[in-house]
Every structure is written in C-alpha cells, then in structure tokens.
C-alpha cells in the first residue's frame, strides 16, 4: 500500500527531472548552504541512490559528469520497500512540491 502512495509521487518527480539541464545542476551544485527545500529534494534523491544524505555527499553526486543521466535513467520500478518508506516521509511533506521548490531555486 505504501508503494502505491509513493509511486505516483515518484512518477511526478521523474517528470520534473526530465526538465533538468546542466545549468540547473550547476546552480544547485554552487550552493554552499542550499535553500532548505533544495537540500530536502537532494536528500530524497540520495536516499533513492542509496547514498548518504548530507549536503557534502549530494554535492559530490551532483559533480559526477553523468549525474543527469543517472537521474533520468533511474530505475524507479525496482525501489525497495525500505527505500520507498524512507522517501515517503519526504513526499508527504506539504512543501515537497515542484512549484514550491522552483520558488526557491530555478533548478
């Protein structure tokens, strides 16, 4: 049941990801201390990637030359229940919406 809740939100997130480009990634990567919502989004991304959720780790991942490719080709159909449950707490946040994130960052 939890996966049924998380999957539509993940699908929506993946639609937003398709809009990302290198300048968006560069903008996010440039933050020393990102806006809270940007950091929150990256924490969710890092959970999906199975990596530490701190900002320093997120910046390393953002710096990988194939980051956009990793995001755009992410295999959302094989997310474990454990990971799904962790990501769900982010998805359920009222401010975890594309329009609210865009208000604090163009990315």
mmCIF file of C-alpha atoms in Angstrom, residues 24 56 63 73 79 85:
data_model
loop_
_atom_site.group_PDB
_atom_site.id
_atom_site.type_symbol
_atom_site.label_atom_id
_atom_site.label_comp_id
_atom_site.label_asym_id
_atom_site.label_seq_id
_atom_site.Cartn_x
_atom_site.Cartn_y
_atom_site.Cartn_z
ATOM 1 C CA UNK A 24 20.137 23.645 -13.230
ATOM 2 C CA UNK A 56 28.663 17.281 1.032
ATOM 3 C CA UNK A 63 29.519 16.845 -9.616
ATOM 4 C CA UNK A 73 17.530 6.718 -16.278
ATOM 5 C CA UNK A 79 12.961 0.726 -5.493
ATOM 6 C CA UNK A 85 9.266 4.103 3.084
#
